[in-house]
Short mmCIF file of C-alpha atoms in Angstrom, two decimals:
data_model
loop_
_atom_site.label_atom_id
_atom_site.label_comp_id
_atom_site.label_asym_id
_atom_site.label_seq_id
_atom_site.Cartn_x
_atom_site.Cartn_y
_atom_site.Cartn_z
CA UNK A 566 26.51 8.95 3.60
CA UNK A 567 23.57 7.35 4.95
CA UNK A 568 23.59 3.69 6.21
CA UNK A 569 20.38 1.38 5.25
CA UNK A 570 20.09 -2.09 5.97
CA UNK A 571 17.03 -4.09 4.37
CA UNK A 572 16.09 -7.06 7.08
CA UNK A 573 14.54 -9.86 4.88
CA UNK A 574 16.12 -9.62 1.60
CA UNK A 575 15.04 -12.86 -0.34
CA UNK A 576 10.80 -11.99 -0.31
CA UNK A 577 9.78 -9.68 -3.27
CA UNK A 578 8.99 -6.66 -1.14
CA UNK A 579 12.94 -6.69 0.07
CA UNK A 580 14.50 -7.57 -3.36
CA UNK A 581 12.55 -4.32 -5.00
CA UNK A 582 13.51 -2.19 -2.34
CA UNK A 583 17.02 -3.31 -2.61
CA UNK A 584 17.13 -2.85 -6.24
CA UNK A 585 15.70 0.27 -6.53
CA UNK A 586 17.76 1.49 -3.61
CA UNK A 587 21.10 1.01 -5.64
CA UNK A 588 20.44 4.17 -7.81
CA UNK A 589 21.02 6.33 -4.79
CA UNK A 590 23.72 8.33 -4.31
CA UNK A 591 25.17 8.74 -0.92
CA UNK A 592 23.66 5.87 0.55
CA UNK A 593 25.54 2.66 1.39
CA UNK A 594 23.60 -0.56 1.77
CA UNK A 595 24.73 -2.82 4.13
CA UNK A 596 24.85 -6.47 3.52
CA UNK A 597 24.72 -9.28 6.16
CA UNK A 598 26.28 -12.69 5.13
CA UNK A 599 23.48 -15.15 4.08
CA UNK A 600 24.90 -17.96 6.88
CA UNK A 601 24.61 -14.91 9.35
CA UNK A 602 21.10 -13.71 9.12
CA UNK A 603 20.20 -15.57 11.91
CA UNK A 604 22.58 -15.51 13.53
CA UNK A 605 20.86 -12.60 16.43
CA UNK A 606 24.48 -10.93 17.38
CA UNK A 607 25.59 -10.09 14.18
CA UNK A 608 22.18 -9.26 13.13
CA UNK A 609 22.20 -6.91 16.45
CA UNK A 610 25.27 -5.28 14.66
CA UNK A 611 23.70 -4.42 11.13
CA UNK A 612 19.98 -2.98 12.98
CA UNK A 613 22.15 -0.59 15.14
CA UNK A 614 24.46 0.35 12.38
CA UNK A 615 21.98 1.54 9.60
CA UNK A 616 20.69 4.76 9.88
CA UNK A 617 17.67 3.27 8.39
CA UNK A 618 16.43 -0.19 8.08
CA UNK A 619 13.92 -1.66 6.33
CA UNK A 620 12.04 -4.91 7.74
CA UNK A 621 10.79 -6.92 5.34
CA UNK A 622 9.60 -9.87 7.74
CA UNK A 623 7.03 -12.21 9.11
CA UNK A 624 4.76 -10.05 11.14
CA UNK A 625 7.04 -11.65 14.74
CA UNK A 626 10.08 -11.48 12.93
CA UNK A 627 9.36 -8.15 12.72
CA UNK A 628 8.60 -7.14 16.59
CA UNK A 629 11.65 -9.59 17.10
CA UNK A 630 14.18 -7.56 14.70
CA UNK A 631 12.83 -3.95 16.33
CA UNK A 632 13.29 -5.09 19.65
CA UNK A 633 16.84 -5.92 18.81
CA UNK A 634 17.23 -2.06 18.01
CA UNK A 635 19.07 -0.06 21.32
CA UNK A 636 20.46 2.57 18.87
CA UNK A 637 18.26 6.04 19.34
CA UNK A 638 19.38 7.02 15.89
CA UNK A 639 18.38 3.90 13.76
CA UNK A 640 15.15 4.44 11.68
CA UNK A 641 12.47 1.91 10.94
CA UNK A 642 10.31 1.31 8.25
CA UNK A 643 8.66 -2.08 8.73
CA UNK A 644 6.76 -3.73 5.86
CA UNK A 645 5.00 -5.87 7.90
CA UNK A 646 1.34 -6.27 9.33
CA UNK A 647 2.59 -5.71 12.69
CA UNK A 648 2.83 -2.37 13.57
CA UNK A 649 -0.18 -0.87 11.32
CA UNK A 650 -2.17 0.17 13.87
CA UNK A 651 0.48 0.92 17.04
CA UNK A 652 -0.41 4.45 18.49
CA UNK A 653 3.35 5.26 18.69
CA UNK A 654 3.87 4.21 14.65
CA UNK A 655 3.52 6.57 11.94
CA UNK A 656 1.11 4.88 9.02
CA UNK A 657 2.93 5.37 6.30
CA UNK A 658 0.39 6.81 3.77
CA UNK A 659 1.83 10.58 3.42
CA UNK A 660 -1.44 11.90 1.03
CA UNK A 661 -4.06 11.31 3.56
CA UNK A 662 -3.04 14.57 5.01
CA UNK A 663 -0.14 16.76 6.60
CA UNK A 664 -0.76 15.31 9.79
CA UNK A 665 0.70 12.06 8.27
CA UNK A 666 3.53 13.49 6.39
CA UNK A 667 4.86 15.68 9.07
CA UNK A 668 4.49 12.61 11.51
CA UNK A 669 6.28 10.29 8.78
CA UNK A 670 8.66 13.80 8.61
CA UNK A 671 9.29 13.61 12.07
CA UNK A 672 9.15 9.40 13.00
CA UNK A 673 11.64 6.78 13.62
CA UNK A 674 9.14 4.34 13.47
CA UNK A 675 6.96 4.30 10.37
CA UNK A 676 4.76 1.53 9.48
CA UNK A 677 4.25 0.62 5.35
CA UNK A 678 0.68 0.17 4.82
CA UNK A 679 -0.74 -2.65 3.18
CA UNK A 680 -1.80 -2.68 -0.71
CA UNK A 681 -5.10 -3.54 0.00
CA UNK A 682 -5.29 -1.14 3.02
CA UNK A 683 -3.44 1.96 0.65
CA UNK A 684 -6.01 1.52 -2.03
CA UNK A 685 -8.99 1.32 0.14
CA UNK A 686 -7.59 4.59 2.36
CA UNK A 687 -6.90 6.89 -0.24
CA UNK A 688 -10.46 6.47 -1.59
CA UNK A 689 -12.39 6.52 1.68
CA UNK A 690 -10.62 8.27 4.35
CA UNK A 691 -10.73 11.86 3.12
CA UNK A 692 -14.78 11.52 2.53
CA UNK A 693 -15.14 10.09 6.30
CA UNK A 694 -12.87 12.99 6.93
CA UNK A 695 -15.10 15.18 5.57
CA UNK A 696 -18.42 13.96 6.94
CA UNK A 697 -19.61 13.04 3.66
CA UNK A 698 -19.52 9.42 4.61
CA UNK A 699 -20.06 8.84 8.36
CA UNK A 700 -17.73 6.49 10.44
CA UNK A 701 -20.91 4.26 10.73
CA UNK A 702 -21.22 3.90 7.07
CA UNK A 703 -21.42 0.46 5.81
CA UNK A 704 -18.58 0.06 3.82
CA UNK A 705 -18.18 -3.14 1.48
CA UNK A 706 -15.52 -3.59 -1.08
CA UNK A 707 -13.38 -6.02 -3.56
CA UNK A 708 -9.86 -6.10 -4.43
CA UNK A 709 -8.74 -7.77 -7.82
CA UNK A 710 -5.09 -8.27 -7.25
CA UNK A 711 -2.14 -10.10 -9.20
CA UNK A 712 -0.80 -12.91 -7.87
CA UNK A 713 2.84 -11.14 -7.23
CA UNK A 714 1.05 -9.95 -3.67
CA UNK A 715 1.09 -13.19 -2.58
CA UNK A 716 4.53 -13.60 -2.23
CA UNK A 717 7.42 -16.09 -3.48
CA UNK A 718 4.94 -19.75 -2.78
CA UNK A 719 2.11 -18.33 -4.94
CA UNK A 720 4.11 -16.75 -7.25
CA UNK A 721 5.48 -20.19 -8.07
CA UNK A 722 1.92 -21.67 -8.19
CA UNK A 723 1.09 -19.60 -10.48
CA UNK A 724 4.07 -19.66 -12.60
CA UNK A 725 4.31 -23.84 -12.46
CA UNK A 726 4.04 -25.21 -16.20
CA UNK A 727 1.87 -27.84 -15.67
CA UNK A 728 -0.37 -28.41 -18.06
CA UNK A 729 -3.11 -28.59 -16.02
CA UNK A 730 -2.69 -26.06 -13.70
CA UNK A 731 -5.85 -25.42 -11.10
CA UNK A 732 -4.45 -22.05 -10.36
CA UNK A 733 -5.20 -20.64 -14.11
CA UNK A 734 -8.75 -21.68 -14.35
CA UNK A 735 -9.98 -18.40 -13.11
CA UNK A 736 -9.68 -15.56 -10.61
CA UNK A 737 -10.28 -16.80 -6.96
CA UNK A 738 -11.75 -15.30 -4.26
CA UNK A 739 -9.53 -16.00 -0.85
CA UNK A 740 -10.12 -15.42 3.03
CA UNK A 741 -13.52 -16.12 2.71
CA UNK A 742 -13.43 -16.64 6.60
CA UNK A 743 -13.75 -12.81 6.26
CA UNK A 744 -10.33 -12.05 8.40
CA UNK A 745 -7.75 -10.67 5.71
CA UNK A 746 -4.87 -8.94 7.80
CA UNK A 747 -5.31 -5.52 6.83
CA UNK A 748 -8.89 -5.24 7.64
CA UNK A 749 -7.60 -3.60 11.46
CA UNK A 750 -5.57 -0.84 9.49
CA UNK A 751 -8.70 -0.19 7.01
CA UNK A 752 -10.90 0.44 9.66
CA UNK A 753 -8.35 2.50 12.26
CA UNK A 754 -6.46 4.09 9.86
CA UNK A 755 -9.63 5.68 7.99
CA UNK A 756 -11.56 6.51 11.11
CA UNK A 757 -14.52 3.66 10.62
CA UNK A 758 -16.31 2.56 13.41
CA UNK A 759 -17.08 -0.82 11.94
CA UNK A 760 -14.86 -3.10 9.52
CA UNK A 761 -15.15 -2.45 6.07
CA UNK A 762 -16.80 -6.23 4.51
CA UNK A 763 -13.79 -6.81 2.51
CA UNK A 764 -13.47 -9.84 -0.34
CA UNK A 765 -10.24 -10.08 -1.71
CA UNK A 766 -9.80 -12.03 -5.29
CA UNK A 767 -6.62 -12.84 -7.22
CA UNK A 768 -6.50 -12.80 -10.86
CA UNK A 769 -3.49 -14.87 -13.49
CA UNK A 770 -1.85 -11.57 -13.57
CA UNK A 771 1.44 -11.00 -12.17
CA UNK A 772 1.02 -7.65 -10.69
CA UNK A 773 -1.57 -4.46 -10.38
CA UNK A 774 -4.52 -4.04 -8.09
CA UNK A 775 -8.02 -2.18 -7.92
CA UNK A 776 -10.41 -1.61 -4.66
CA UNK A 777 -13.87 -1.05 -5.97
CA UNK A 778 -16.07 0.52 -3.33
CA UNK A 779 -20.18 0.50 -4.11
CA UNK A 780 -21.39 3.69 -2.38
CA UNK A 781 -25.38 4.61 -2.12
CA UNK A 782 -26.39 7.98 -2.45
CA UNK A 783 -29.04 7.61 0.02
CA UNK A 784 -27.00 6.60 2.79
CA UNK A 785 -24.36 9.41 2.35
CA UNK A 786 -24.42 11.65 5.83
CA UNK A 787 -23.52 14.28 3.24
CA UNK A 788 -25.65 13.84 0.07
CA UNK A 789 -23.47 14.24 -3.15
CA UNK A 790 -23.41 13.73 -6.86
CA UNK A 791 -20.45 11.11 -8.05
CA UNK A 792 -19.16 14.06 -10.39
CA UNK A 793 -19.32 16.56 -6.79
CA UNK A 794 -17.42 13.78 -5.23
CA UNK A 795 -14.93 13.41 -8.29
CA UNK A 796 -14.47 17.11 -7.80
CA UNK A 797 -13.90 17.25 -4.21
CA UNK A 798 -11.53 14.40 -3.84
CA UNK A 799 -9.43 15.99 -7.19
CA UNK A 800 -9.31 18.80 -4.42
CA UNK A 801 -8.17 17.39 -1.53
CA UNK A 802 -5.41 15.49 -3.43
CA UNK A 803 -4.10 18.40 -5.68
CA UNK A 804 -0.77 18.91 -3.97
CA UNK A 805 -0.87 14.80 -3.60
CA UNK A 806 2.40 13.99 -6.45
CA UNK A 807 1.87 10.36 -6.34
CA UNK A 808 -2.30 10.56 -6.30
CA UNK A 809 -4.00 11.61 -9.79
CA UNK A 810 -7.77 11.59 -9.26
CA UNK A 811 -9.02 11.11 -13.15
CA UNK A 812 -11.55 12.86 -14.49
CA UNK A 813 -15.38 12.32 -14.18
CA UNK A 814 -15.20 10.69 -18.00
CA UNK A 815 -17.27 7.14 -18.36
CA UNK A 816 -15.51 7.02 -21.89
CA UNK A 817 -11.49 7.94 -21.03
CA UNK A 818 -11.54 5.94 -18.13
CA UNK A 819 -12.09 2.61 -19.65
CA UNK A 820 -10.75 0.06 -22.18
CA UNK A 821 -13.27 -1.19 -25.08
CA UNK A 822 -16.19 -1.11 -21.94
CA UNK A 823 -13.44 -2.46 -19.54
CA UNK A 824 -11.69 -1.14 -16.80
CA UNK A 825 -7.43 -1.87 -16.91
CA UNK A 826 -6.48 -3.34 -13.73
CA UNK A 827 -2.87 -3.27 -14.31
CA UNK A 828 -2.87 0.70 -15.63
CA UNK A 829 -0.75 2.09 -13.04
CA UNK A 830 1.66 -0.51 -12.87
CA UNK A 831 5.12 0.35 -13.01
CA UNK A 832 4.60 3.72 -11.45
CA UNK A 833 4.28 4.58 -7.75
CA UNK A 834 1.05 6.31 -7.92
CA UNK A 835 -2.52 5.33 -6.94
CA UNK A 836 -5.15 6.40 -9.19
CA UNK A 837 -8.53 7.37 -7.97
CA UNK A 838 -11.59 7.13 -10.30
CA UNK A 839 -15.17 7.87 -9.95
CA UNK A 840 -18.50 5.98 -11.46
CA UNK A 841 -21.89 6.68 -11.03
CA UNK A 842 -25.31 6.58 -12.25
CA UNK A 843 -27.70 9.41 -10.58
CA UNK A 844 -31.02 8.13 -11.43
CA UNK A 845 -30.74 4.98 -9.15
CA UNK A 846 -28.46 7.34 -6.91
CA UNK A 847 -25.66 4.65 -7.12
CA UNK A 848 -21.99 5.17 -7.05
CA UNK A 849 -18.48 3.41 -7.32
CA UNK A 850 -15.07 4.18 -6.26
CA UNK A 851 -12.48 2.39 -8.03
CA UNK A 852 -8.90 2.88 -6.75
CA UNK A 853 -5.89 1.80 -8.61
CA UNK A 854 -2.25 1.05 -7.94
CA UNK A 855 0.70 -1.17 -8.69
CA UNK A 856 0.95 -3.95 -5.76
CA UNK A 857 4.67 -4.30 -5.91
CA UNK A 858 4.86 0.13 -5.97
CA UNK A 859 2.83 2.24 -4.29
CA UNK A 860 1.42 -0.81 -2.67
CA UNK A 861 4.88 -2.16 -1.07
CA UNK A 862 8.20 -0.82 -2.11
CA UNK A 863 7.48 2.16 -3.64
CA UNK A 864 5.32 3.33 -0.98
CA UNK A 865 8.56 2.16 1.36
CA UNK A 866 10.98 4.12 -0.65
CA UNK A 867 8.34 6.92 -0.47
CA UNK A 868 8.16 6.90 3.63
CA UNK A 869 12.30 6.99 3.35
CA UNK A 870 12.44 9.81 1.04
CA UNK A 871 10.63 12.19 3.19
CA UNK A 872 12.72 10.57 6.41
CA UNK A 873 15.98 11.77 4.90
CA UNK A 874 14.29 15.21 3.53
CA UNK A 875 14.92 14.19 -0.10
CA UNK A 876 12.09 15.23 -2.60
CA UNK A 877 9.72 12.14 -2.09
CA UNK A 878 9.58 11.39 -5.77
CA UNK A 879 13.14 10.61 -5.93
CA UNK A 880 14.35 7.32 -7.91
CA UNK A 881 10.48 6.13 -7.95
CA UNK A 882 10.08 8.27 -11.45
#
Protein backbone atom coordinates (compact mmCIF):
# COMPACT_ATOMS: atom_id res chain seq x y z
CA UNK A 1 0.00 0.00 0.00
CA UNK A 2 1.54 3.07 -1.10
CA UNK A 3 1.25 6.38 0.89
CA UNK A 4 0.61 9.79 -1.23
CA UNK A 5 0.03 12.98 0.19
CA UNK A 6 -1.10 15.95 -2.24
CA UNK A 7 0.45 19.40 -0.59
CA UNK A 8 -2.00 22.17 -1.80
CA UNK A 9 -5.27 20.60 -2.15
CA UNK A 10 -7.81 23.55 -2.70
CA UNK A 11 -6.06 24.96 -6.39
CA UNK A 12 -7.42 23.01 -9.48
CA UNK A 13 -4.19 21.22 -10.26
CA UNK A 14 -4.45 19.46 -6.52
CA UNK A 15 -8.26 18.83 -6.55
CA UNK A 16 -7.83 16.77 -10.11
CA UNK A 17 -5.04 14.95 -8.91
CA UNK A 18 -6.85 14.08 -5.81
CA UNK A 19 -9.86 13.01 -7.60
CA UNK A 20 -8.47 11.03 -10.06
CA UNK A 21 -6.16 9.48 -7.51
CA UNK A 22 -9.21 7.84 -5.62
CA UNK A 23 -9.68 5.13 -8.36
CA UNK A 24 -6.44 3.53 -7.31
CA UNK A 25 -6.17 0.56 -5.69
CA UNK A 26 -3.56 0.07 -3.10
CA UNK A 27 -2.86 3.52 -2.52
CA UNK A 28 -3.95 5.43 0.59
CA UNK A 29 -4.19 9.20 0.45
CA UNK A 30 -3.37 10.94 3.31
CA UNK A 31 -5.30 13.86 4.51
CA UNK A 32 -4.02 16.76 6.70
CA UNK A 33 -6.71 18.68 8.76
CA UNK A 34 -7.61 21.99 6.98
CA UNK A 35 -6.72 24.14 10.49
CA UNK A 36 -3.34 22.13 10.25
CA UNK A 37 -1.92 22.85 6.89
CA UNK A 38 0.09 25.36 8.19
CA UNK A 39 0.73 24.39 10.81
CA UNK A 40 4.90 23.30 9.69
CA UNK A 41 5.16 20.22 12.39
CA UNK A 42 2.33 18.40 11.46
CA UNK A 43 2.86 19.24 7.93
CA UNK A 44 6.61 17.82 8.61
CA UNK A 45 4.66 14.58 9.60
CA UNK A 46 2.44 14.04 6.37
CA UNK A 47 5.81 15.01 3.72
CA UNK A 48 7.86 12.27 5.55
CA UNK A 49 5.06 9.83 5.75
CA UNK A 50 3.91 9.60 2.01
CA UNK A 51 5.79 7.57 -0.11
CA UNK A 52 4.93 10.10 -2.65
CA UNK A 53 3.78 13.60 -2.47
CA UNK A 54 2.53 15.80 -4.73
CA UNK A 55 3.16 19.74 -4.33
CA UNK A 56 0.74 21.65 -5.69
CA UNK A 57 2.10 25.17 -4.40
CA UNK A 58 3.27 28.69 -4.91
CA UNK A 59 6.58 28.36 -6.60
CA UNK A 60 8.35 29.18 -2.48
CA UNK A 61 5.84 27.19 -0.97
CA UNK A 62 7.14 24.70 -2.91
CA UNK A 63 11.13 24.90 -2.09
CA UNK A 64 9.64 25.52 1.52
CA UNK A 65 7.49 22.11 1.64
CA UNK A 66 10.70 20.02 -0.04
CA UNK A 67 13.01 21.33 2.30
CA UNK A 68 10.79 20.10 5.06
CA UNK A 69 11.42 16.50 3.53
CA UNK A 70 14.42 14.45 5.79
CA UNK A 71 12.84 11.10 4.75
CA UNK A 72 15.27 9.36 1.89
CA UNK A 73 12.27 7.36 0.80
CA UNK A 74 9.59 10.14 0.19
CA UNK A 75 9.05 10.95 -3.57
CA UNK A 76 8.35 14.31 -5.08
CA UNK A 77 6.50 15.44 -7.84
CA UNK A 78 6.19 19.23 -7.65
CA UNK A 79 3.71 21.08 -9.87
CA UNK A 80 5.26 24.13 -9.52
CA UNK A 81 7.55 26.57 -11.61
CA UNK A 82 10.27 26.05 -9.25
CA UNK A 83 12.20 23.25 -9.92
CA UNK A 84 11.80 23.11 -13.94
CA UNK A 85 15.06 23.68 -14.73
CA UNK A 86 17.21 22.26 -11.42
CA UNK A 87 20.09 19.98 -12.79
CA UNK A 88 19.32 17.43 -10.01
CA UNK A 89 15.26 17.35 -11.09
CA UNK A 90 13.91 15.06 -13.53
CA UNK A 91 11.54 17.21 -16.18
CA UNK A 92 8.77 15.40 -16.18
CA UNK A 93 7.95 15.03 -19.94
CA UNK A 94 8.59 11.04 -20.39
CA UNK A 95 8.08 11.17 -24.62
CA UNK A 96 10.92 13.43 -25.30
CA UNK A 97 13.06 10.41 -25.05
CA UNK A 98 14.30 7.37 -22.83
CA UNK A 99 16.73 9.47 -21.28
CA UNK A 100 13.72 11.21 -19.58
CA UNK A 101 11.69 8.24 -18.76
CA UNK A 102 14.39 6.19 -17.27
CA UNK A 103 15.48 9.39 -15.25
CA UNK A 104 11.65 9.98 -14.23
CA UNK A 105 12.03 5.78 -13.73
CA UNK A 106 14.76 6.22 -11.54
CA UNK A 107 14.03 10.02 -9.62
CA UNK A 108 12.76 11.09 -6.35
CA UNK A 109 12.55 14.38 -7.49
CA UNK A 110 10.56 14.97 -10.66
CA UNK A 111 9.48 18.27 -11.78
CA UNK A 112 5.73 18.58 -13.77
CA UNK A 113 6.28 20.68 -16.69
CA UNK A 114 4.27 23.49 -17.53
CA UNK A 115 1.23 23.38 -20.18
CA UNK A 116 2.61 25.89 -22.15
CA UNK A 117 6.20 24.48 -21.80
CA UNK A 118 4.69 20.52 -22.61
CA UNK A 119 3.05 21.72 -25.76
CA UNK A 120 5.83 23.77 -27.04
CA UNK A 121 8.53 20.68 -26.13
CA UNK A 122 6.91 17.94 -27.66
CA UNK A 123 6.75 19.85 -30.98
CA UNK A 124 10.24 21.36 -31.01
CA UNK A 125 12.63 19.44 -29.01
CA UNK A 126 12.95 16.26 -31.03
CA UNK A 127 13.64 18.48 -34.41
CA UNK A 128 16.49 20.53 -32.39
CA UNK A 129 17.37 17.04 -31.39
CA UNK A 130 17.75 16.08 -34.64
CA UNK A 131 19.58 19.03 -36.19
CA UNK A 132 16.78 19.83 -38.32
CA UNK A 133 16.22 23.02 -36.43
CA UNK A 134 19.43 24.43 -34.88
CA UNK A 135 19.59 25.60 -31.16
CA UNK A 136 20.05 29.14 -32.71
CA UNK A 137 16.84 28.97 -34.53
CA UNK A 138 14.53 31.76 -33.97
CA UNK A 139 11.72 30.32 -32.49
CA UNK A 140 8.36 32.42 -32.05
CA UNK A 141 5.10 31.00 -30.95
CA UNK A 142 1.33 31.55 -29.47
CA UNK A 143 -0.61 29.69 -27.05
CA UNK A 144 -4.55 29.95 -27.11
CA UNK A 145 -5.45 28.63 -23.73
CA UNK A 146 -8.79 28.35 -21.60
CA UNK A 147 -9.13 30.28 -18.84
CA UNK A 148 -9.11 27.05 -16.31
CA UNK A 149 -4.99 27.57 -16.52
CA UNK A 150 -5.27 30.48 -14.75
CA UNK A 151 -6.26 29.15 -11.69
CA UNK A 152 -9.23 29.58 -9.02
CA UNK A 153 -9.17 34.05 -9.28
CA UNK A 154 -9.58 33.90 -13.08
CA UNK A 155 -11.65 31.16 -13.17
CA UNK A 156 -14.11 33.22 -11.16
CA UNK A 157 -13.59 36.26 -13.49
CA UNK A 158 -14.52 34.53 -16.01
CA UNK A 159 -17.36 32.70 -14.60
CA UNK A 160 -18.89 36.14 -12.76
CA UNK A 161 -22.55 36.79 -14.20
CA UNK A 162 -22.37 40.20 -14.68
CA UNK A 163 -23.91 41.40 -17.37
CA UNK A 164 -21.31 43.29 -18.53
CA UNK A 165 -18.48 41.34 -18.07
CA UNK A 166 -14.96 42.84 -19.62
CA UNK A 167 -13.51 39.41 -19.44
CA UNK A 168 -15.98 37.95 -22.33
CA UNK A 169 -15.41 40.58 -24.88
CA UNK A 170 -12.70 38.65 -26.53
CA UNK A 171 -9.58 36.53 -26.20
CA UNK A 172 -6.67 38.52 -24.49
CA UNK A 173 -3.29 38.46 -24.98
CA UNK A 174 -1.33 38.52 -21.35
CA UNK A 175 2.45 39.00 -20.22
CA UNK A 176 3.02 41.25 -22.81
CA UNK A 177 6.18 42.33 -20.73
CA UNK A 178 7.42 39.19 -22.59
CA UNK A 179 8.43 37.19 -19.16
CA UNK A 180 5.76 34.25 -18.88
CA UNK A 181 7.28 31.69 -16.26
CA UNK A 182 7.86 28.86 -18.37
CA UNK A 183 9.85 30.57 -20.95
CA UNK A 184 13.34 29.20 -18.76
CA UNK A 185 12.00 25.49 -19.11
CA UNK A 186 11.13 26.09 -23.02
CA UNK A 187 14.39 27.14 -23.78
CA UNK A 188 16.57 24.56 -21.30
CA UNK A 189 14.47 21.84 -21.52
CA UNK A 190 14.49 21.77 -25.53
CA UNK A 191 18.14 22.58 -25.93
CA UNK A 192 17.62 26.40 -27.44
CA UNK A 193 20.21 28.72 -27.14
CA UNK A 194 17.93 31.71 -27.15
CA UNK A 195 14.25 32.10 -25.65
CA UNK A 196 11.60 31.10 -27.74
CA UNK A 197 9.37 34.85 -28.35
CA UNK A 198 6.43 33.48 -26.67
CA UNK A 199 2.72 35.38 -26.60
CA UNK A 200 0.38 33.72 -24.56
CA UNK A 201 -3.60 34.53 -25.15
CA UNK A 202 -6.62 33.27 -23.20
CA UNK A 203 -9.80 32.54 -24.83
CA UNK A 204 -13.85 32.32 -22.87
CA UNK A 205 -13.22 28.68 -22.85
CA UNK A 206 -12.88 26.79 -19.79
CA UNK A 207 -10.21 24.42 -20.70
CA UNK A 208 -7.89 23.09 -23.84
CA UNK A 209 -4.77 24.62 -25.28
CA UNK A 210 -2.78 24.85 -28.70
CA UNK A 211 1.05 26.13 -29.30
CA UNK A 212 1.26 27.18 -32.88
CA UNK A 213 4.86 27.42 -34.00
CA UNK A 214 5.54 29.38 -37.64
CA UNK A 215 8.63 27.59 -39.00
CA UNK A 216 10.51 28.87 -42.42
CA UNK A 217 11.83 26.47 -44.67
CA UNK A 218 14.70 28.55 -45.49
CA UNK A 219 16.05 28.85 -42.17
CA UNK A 220 15.85 25.07 -41.34
CA UNK A 221 19.73 23.82 -40.61
CA UNK A 222 18.17 20.69 -42.11
CA UNK A 223 15.96 21.58 -45.13
CA UNK A 224 12.60 19.59 -45.04
CA UNK A 225 9.17 19.34 -46.54
CA UNK A 226 6.18 19.86 -43.74
CA UNK A 227 4.84 16.30 -44.92
CA UNK A 228 8.95 14.90 -44.32
CA UNK A 229 8.63 16.56 -41.01
CA UNK A 230 5.02 15.08 -40.31
CA UNK A 231 6.68 11.81 -41.12
CA UNK A 232 9.65 12.03 -39.04
CA UNK A 233 8.13 13.30 -35.90
CA UNK A 234 5.13 10.32 -36.40
CA UNK A 235 8.55 8.36 -36.07
CA UNK A 236 10.14 9.48 -33.28
CA UNK A 237 6.88 9.36 -31.23
CA UNK A 238 5.59 5.85 -32.35
CA UNK A 239 6.16 4.04 -29.09
CA UNK A 240 4.97 7.62 -27.43
CA UNK A 241 1.12 6.16 -25.85
CA UNK A 242 0.03 9.52 -24.84
CA UNK A 243 1.51 11.46 -28.23
CA UNK A 244 -0.56 10.83 -31.61
CA UNK A 245 1.14 12.84 -34.37
CA UNK A 246 -2.00 13.20 -37.01
CA UNK A 247 -1.68 12.77 -40.31
CA UNK A 248 -0.34 15.21 -43.02
CA UNK A 249 -4.32 15.84 -44.04
CA UNK A 250 -5.29 19.82 -44.51
CA UNK A 251 -8.97 18.42 -44.72
CA UNK A 252 -9.20 15.76 -41.45
CA UNK A 253 -7.42 17.98 -39.37
CA UNK A 254 -9.80 20.81 -39.26
CA UNK A 255 -13.39 21.85 -38.41
CA UNK A 256 -15.55 23.67 -41.30
CA UNK A 257 -11.83 25.63 -42.18
CA UNK A 258 -11.17 25.79 -38.36
CA UNK A 259 -8.87 24.28 -36.18
CA UNK A 260 -10.64 22.72 -32.56
CA UNK A 261 -8.75 24.04 -29.75
CA UNK A 262 -10.42 22.05 -27.17
CA UNK A 263 -10.08 18.47 -29.30
CA UNK A 264 -8.01 16.67 -26.92
CA UNK A 265 -9.63 17.68 -23.93
CA UNK A 266 -10.57 15.19 -21.56
CA UNK A 267 -7.78 12.87 -22.53
CA UNK A 268 -4.15 12.95 -21.38
CA UNK A 269 -2.59 13.08 -24.69
CA UNK A 270 -0.92 15.89 -26.71
CA UNK A 271 -1.61 15.92 -30.27
CA UNK A 272 0.92 17.02 -32.76
CA UNK A 273 -0.17 18.35 -36.20
CA UNK A 274 1.58 19.60 -39.18
CA UNK A 275 0.67 22.61 -41.82
CA UNK A 276 2.42 23.82 -44.59
CA UNK A 277 2.45 25.41 -47.85
CA UNK A 278 5.75 24.52 -50.06
CA UNK A 279 5.63 27.13 -52.61
CA UNK A 280 6.33 30.05 -50.12
CA UNK A 281 8.41 27.28 -48.16
CA UNK A 282 6.29 28.11 -45.00
CA UNK A 283 5.34 25.83 -42.23
CA UNK A 284 3.29 25.50 -38.89
CA UNK A 285 3.37 23.31 -35.97
CA UNK A 286 0.32 23.21 -34.05
CA UNK A 287 0.42 21.22 -30.78
CA UNK A 288 -2.59 20.29 -28.84
CA UNK A 289 -3.49 19.20 -25.34
CA UNK A 290 -5.94 19.45 -22.49
CA UNK A 291 -4.53 22.18 -19.86
CA UNK A 292 -6.01 20.58 -16.83
CA UNK A 293 -4.46 16.73 -18.39
CA UNK A 294 -1.55 16.26 -20.03
CA UNK A 295 -0.82 19.83 -19.23
CA UNK A 296 -1.08 19.50 -15.22
CA UNK A 297 -2.58 16.52 -13.56
CA UNK A 298 -2.55 14.09 -15.98
CA UNK A 299 0.91 14.65 -16.91
CA UNK A 300 1.43 14.42 -12.78
CA UNK A 301 -0.38 11.19 -12.53
CA UNK A 302 1.70 10.18 -15.63
CA UNK A 303 5.30 11.00 -13.85
CA UNK A 304 3.73 8.78 -10.70
CA UNK A 305 2.74 5.93 -12.74
CA UNK A 306 6.09 5.21 -14.09
CA UNK A 307 7.58 6.08 -10.30
CA UNK A 308 5.65 3.16 -8.87
CA UNK A 309 6.30 0.87 -12.16
CA UNK A 310 2.58 0.78 -12.97
CA UNK A 311 1.73 0.89 -16.79
CA UNK A 312 1.79 4.79 -17.27
CA UNK A 313 -1.63 4.86 -18.81
CA UNK A 314 -3.24 3.69 -15.75
CA UNK A 315 -6.58 5.51 -14.46
CA UNK A 316 -5.79 8.47 -17.12
CA UNK A 317 -7.88 6.26 -19.89
Amino acid sequence: MKKIFVDGLTGTTGLLIHERLSHYDQIEILKIDEHQKKNLNEKKKFLNAADIVFLCLPDQAAKESVALIDNPNTKVIDASTAHRIHKDWAYGIPELSKDHRNRIMSSSRVANPGCHASAFALAIYPLVKAGILGNDYPISLHTLTGYSGGGKELISKYEDSSEFNPYLRGPRHYRLGLDHKHLPEMKIQTGLSEEPLFNPIVGNFYKGLVATIPIKMSLMKIKKTGREIQQFLADYYKDAYFVRVNPYDLKDNLFEGGFDVTGSNDTNYCDLFVFSNEEKGTMVLMSRLDNLGKGASGAALQNMNIMLGLDEWTHLI
